[in-house]
mmCIF file with all atom_site columns, C-alpha atoms in Angstrom:
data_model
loop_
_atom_site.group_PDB
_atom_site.id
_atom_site.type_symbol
_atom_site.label_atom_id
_atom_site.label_alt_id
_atom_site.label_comp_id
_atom_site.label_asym_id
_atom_site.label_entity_id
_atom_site.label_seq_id
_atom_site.pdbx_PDB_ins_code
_atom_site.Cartn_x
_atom_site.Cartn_y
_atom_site.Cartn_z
_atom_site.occupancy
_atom_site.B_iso_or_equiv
_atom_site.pdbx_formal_charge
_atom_site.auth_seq_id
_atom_site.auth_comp_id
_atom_site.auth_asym_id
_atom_site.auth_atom_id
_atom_site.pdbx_PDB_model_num
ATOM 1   C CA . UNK A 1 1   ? 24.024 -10.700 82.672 1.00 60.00 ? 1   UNK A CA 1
ATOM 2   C CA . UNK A 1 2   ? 20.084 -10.445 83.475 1.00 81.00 ? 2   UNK A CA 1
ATOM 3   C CA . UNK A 1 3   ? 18.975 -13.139 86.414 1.00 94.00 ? 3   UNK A CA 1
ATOM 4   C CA . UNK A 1 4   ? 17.493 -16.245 84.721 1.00 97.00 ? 4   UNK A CA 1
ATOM 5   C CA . UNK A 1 5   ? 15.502 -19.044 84.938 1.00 98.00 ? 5   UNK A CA 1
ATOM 6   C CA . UNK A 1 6   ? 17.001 -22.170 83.945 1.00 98.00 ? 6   UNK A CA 1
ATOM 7   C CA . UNK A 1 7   ? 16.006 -25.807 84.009 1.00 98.00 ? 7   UNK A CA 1
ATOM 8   C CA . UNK A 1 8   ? 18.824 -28.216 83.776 1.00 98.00 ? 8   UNK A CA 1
ATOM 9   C CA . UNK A 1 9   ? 18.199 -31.764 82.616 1.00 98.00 ? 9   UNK A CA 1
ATOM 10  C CA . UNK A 1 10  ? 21.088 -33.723 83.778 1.00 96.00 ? 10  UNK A CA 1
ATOM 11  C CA . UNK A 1 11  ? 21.147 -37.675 84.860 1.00 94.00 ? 11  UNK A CA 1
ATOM 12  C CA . UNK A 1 12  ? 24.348 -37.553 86.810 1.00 94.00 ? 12  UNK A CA 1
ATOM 13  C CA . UNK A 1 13  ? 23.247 -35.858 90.081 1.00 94.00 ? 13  UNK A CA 1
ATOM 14  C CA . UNK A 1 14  ? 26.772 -34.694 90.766 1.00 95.00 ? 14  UNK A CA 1
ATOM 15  C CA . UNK A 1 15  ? 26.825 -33.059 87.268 1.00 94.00 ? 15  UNK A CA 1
ATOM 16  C CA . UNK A 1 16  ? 23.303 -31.315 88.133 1.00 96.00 ? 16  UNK A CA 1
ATOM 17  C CA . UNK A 1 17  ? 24.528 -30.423 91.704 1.00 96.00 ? 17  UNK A CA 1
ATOM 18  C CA . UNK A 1 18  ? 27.507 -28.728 90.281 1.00 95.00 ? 18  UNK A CA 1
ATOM 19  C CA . UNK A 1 19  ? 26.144 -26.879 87.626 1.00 97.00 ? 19  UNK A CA 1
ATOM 20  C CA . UNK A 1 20  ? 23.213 -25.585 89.567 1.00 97.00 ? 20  UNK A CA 1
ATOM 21  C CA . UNK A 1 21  ? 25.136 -24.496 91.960 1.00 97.00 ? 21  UNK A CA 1
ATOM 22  C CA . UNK A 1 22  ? 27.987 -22.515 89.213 1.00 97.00 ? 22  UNK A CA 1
ATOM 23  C CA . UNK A 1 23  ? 24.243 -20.954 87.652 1.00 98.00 ? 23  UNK A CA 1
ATOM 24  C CA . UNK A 1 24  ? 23.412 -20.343 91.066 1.00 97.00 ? 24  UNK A CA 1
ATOM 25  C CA . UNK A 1 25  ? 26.996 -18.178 91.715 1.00 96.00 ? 25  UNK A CA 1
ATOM 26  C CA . UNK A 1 26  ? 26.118 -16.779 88.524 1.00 96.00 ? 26  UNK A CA 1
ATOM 27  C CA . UNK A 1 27  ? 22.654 -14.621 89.673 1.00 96.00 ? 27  UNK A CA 1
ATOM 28  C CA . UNK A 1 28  ? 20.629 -18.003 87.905 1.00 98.00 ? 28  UNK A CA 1
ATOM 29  C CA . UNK A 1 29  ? 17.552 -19.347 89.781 1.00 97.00 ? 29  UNK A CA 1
ATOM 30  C CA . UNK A 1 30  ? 17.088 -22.916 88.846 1.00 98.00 ? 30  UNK A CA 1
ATOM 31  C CA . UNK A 1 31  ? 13.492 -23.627 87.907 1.00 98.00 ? 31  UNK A CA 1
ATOM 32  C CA . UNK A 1 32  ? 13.442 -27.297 88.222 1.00 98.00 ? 32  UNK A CA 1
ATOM 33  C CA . UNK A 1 33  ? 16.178 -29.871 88.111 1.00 98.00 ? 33  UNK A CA 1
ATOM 34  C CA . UNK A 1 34  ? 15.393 -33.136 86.304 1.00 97.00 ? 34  UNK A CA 1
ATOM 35  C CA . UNK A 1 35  ? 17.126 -36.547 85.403 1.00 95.00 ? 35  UNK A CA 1
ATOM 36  C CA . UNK A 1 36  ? 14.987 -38.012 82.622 1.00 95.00 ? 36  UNK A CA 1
ATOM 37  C CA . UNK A 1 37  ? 13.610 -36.978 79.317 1.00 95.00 ? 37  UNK A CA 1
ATOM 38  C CA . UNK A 1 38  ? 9.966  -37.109 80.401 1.00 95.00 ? 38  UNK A CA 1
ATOM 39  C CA . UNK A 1 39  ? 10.594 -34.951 83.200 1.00 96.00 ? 39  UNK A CA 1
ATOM 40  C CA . UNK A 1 40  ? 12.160 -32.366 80.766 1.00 97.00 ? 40  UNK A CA 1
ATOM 41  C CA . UNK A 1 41  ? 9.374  -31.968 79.053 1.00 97.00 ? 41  UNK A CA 1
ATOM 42  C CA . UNK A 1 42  ? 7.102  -31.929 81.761 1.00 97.00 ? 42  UNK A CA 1
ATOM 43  C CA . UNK A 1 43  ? 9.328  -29.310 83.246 1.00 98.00 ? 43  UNK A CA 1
ATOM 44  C CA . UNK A 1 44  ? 9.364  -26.830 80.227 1.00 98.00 ? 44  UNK A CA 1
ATOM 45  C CA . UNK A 1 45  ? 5.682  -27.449 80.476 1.00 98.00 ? 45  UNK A CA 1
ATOM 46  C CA . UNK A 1 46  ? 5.295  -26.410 84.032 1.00 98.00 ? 46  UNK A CA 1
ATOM 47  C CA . UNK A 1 47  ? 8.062  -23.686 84.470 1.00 98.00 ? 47  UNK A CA 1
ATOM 48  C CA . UNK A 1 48  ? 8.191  -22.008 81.397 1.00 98.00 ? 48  UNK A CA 1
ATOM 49  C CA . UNK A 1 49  ? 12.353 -21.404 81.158 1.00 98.00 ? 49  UNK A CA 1
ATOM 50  C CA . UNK A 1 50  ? 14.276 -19.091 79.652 1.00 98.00 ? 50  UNK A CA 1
ATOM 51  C CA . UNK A 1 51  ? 17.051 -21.305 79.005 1.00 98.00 ? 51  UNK A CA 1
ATOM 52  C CA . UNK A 1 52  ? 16.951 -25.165 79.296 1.00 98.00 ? 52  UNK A CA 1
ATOM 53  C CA . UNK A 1 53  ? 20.519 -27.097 79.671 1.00 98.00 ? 53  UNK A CA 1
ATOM 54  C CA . UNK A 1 54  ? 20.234 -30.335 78.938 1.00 98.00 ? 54  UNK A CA 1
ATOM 55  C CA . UNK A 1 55  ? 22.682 -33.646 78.550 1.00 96.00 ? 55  UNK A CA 1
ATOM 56  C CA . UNK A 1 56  ? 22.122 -34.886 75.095 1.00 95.00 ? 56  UNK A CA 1
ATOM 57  C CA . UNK A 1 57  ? 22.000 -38.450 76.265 1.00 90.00 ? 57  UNK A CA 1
ATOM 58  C CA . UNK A 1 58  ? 19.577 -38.717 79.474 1.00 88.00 ? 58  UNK A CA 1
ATOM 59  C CA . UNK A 1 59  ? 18.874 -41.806 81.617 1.00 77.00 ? 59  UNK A CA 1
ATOM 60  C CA . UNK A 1 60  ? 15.815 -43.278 79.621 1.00 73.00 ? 60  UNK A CA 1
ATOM 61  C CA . UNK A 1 61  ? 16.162 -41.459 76.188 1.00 83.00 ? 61  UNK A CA 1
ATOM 62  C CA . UNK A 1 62  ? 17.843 -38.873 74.351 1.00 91.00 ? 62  UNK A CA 1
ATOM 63  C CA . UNK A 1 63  ? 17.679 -34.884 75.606 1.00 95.00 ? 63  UNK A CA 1
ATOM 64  C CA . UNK A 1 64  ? 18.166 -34.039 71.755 1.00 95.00 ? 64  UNK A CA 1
ATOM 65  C CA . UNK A 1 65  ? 14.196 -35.634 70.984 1.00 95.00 ? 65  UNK A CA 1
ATOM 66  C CA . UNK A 1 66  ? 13.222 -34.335 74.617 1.00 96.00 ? 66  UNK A CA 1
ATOM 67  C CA . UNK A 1 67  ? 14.451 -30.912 73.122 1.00 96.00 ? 67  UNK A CA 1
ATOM 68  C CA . UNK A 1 68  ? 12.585 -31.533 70.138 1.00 95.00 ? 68  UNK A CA 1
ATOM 69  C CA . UNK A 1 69  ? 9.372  -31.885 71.879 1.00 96.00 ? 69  UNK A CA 1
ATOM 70  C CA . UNK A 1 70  ? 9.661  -28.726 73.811 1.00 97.00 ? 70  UNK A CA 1
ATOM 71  C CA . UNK A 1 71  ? 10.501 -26.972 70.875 1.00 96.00 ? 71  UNK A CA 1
ATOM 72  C CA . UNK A 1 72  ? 7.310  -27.777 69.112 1.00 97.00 ? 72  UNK A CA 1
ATOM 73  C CA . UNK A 1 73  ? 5.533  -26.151 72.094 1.00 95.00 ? 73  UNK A CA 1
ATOM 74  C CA . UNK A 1 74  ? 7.637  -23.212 72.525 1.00 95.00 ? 74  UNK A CA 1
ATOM 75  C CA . UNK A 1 75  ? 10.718 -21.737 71.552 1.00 95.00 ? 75  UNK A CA 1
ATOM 76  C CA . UNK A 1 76  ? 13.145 -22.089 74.477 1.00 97.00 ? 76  UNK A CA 1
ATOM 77  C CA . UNK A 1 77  ? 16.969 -20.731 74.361 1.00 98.00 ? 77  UNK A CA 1
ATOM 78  C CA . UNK A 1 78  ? 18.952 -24.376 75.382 1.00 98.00 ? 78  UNK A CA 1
ATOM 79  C CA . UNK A 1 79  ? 22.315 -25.746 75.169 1.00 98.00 ? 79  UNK A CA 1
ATOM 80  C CA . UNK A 1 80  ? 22.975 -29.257 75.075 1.00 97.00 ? 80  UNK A CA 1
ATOM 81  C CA . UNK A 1 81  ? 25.918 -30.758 77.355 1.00 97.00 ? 81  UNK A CA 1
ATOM 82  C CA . UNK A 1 82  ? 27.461 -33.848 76.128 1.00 95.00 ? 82  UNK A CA 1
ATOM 83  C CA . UNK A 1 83  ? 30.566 -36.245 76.240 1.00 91.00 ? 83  UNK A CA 1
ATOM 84  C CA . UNK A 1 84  ? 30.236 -36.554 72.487 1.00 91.00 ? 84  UNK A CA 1
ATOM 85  C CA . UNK A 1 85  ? 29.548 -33.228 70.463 1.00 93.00 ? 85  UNK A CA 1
ATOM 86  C CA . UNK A 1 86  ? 30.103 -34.559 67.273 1.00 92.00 ? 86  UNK A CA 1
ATOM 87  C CA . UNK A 1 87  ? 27.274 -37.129 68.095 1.00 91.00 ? 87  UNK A CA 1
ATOM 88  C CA . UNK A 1 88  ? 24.968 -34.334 68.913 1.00 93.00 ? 88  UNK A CA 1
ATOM 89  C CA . UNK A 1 89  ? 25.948 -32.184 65.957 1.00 93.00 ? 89  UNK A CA 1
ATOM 90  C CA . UNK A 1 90  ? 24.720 -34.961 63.588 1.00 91.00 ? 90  UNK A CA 1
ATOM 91  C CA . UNK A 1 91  ? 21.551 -35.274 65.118 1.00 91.00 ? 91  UNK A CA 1
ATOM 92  C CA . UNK A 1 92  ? 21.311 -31.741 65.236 1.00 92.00 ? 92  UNK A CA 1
ATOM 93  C CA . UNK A 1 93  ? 23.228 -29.612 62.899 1.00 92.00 ? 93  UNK A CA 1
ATOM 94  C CA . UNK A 1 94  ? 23.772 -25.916 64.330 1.00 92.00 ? 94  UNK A CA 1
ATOM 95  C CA . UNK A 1 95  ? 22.851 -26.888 67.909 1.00 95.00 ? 95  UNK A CA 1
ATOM 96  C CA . UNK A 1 96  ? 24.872 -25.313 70.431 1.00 97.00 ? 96  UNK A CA 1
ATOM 97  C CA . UNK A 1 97  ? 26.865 -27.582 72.149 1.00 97.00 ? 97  UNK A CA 1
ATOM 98  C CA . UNK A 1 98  ? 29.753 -27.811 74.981 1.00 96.00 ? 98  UNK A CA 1
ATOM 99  C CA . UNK A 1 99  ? 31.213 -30.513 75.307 1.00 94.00 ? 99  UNK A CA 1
ATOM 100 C CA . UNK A 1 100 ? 31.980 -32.448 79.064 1.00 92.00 ? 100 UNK A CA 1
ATOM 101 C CA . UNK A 1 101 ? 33.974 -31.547 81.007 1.00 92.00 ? 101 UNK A CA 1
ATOM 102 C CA . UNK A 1 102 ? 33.462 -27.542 80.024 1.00 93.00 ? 102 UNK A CA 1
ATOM 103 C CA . UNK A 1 103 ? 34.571 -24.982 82.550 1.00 94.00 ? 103 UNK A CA 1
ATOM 104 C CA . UNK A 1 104 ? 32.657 -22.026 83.853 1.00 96.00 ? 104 UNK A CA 1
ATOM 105 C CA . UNK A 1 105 ? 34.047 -19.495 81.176 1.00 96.00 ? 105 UNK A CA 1
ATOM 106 C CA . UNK A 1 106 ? 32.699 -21.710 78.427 1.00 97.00 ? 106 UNK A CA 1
ATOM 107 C CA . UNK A 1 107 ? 29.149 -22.093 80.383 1.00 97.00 ? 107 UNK A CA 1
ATOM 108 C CA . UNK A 1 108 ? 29.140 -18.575 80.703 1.00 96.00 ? 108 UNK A CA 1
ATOM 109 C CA . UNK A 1 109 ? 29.988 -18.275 76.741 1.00 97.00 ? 109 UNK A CA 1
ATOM 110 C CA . UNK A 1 110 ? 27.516 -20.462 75.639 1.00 97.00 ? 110 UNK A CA 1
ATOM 111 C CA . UNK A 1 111 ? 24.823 -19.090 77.685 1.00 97.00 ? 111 UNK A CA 1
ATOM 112 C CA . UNK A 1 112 ? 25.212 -15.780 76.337 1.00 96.00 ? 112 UNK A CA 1
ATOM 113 C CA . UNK A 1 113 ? 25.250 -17.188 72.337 1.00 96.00 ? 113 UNK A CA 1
ATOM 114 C CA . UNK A 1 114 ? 21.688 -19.326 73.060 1.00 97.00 ? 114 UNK A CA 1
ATOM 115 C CA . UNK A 1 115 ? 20.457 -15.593 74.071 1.00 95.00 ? 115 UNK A CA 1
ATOM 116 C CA . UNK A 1 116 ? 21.719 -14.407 70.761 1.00 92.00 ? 116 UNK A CA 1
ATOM 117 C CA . UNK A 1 117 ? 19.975 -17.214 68.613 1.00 79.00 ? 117 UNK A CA 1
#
């Protein structure tokens, strides 16, 4: 898998530490790690990612409209991380989405299908 660079939008710092550090093990670099929806955007803005991972329910708003704001800028690969899937599915049908807790096999998995899209 080619090195890259991800920014990972997480409000649970031991959920960000954890995952940037599996990416990390992975050959990742982690562009920027950020707990609110504002911040994501401002992020994507800044960094330019290849692949955004981001929990569909952040501290002060939802990931899924920070998502949609990026997208209108620029077409980023993402997957959205979230204790309800179903919730995220009907907000966004066809998003890819794992569901918490997810392992590294499925991280891995999912990374490769928002490559595909």
């Amino acid at each position: 898998m080619t090195s890259l660079s991800i920014l990972i939008a997480e409000d649970e710092a031991v959920i960000a530490m954890l995952l940037g550090e599996v990416l990390i093990g992975l050959g990742h670099g982690i562009c920027s790690s950020v707990a609110t929806a504002d911040d994501a955007v401002a992020a994507a803005r800044e960094h330019h990612p290849d692949l955004i991972i981001i929990d569909a329910g952040l501290r002060d708003s939802s990931g899924v409209d920070a998502m949609a704001t990026i997208l209108q800028e620029r077409n980023t690969p993402h997957i959205f991380i979230s204790g309800d899937k179903a919730g995220v599915l009907a907000q966004r049908p066809g998003a890819l989405v794992i569901e918490k807790p997810f392992d590294e096999n499925t991280l891995v998995a999912a990374i490769d299908r928002a490559l595909i899209r």
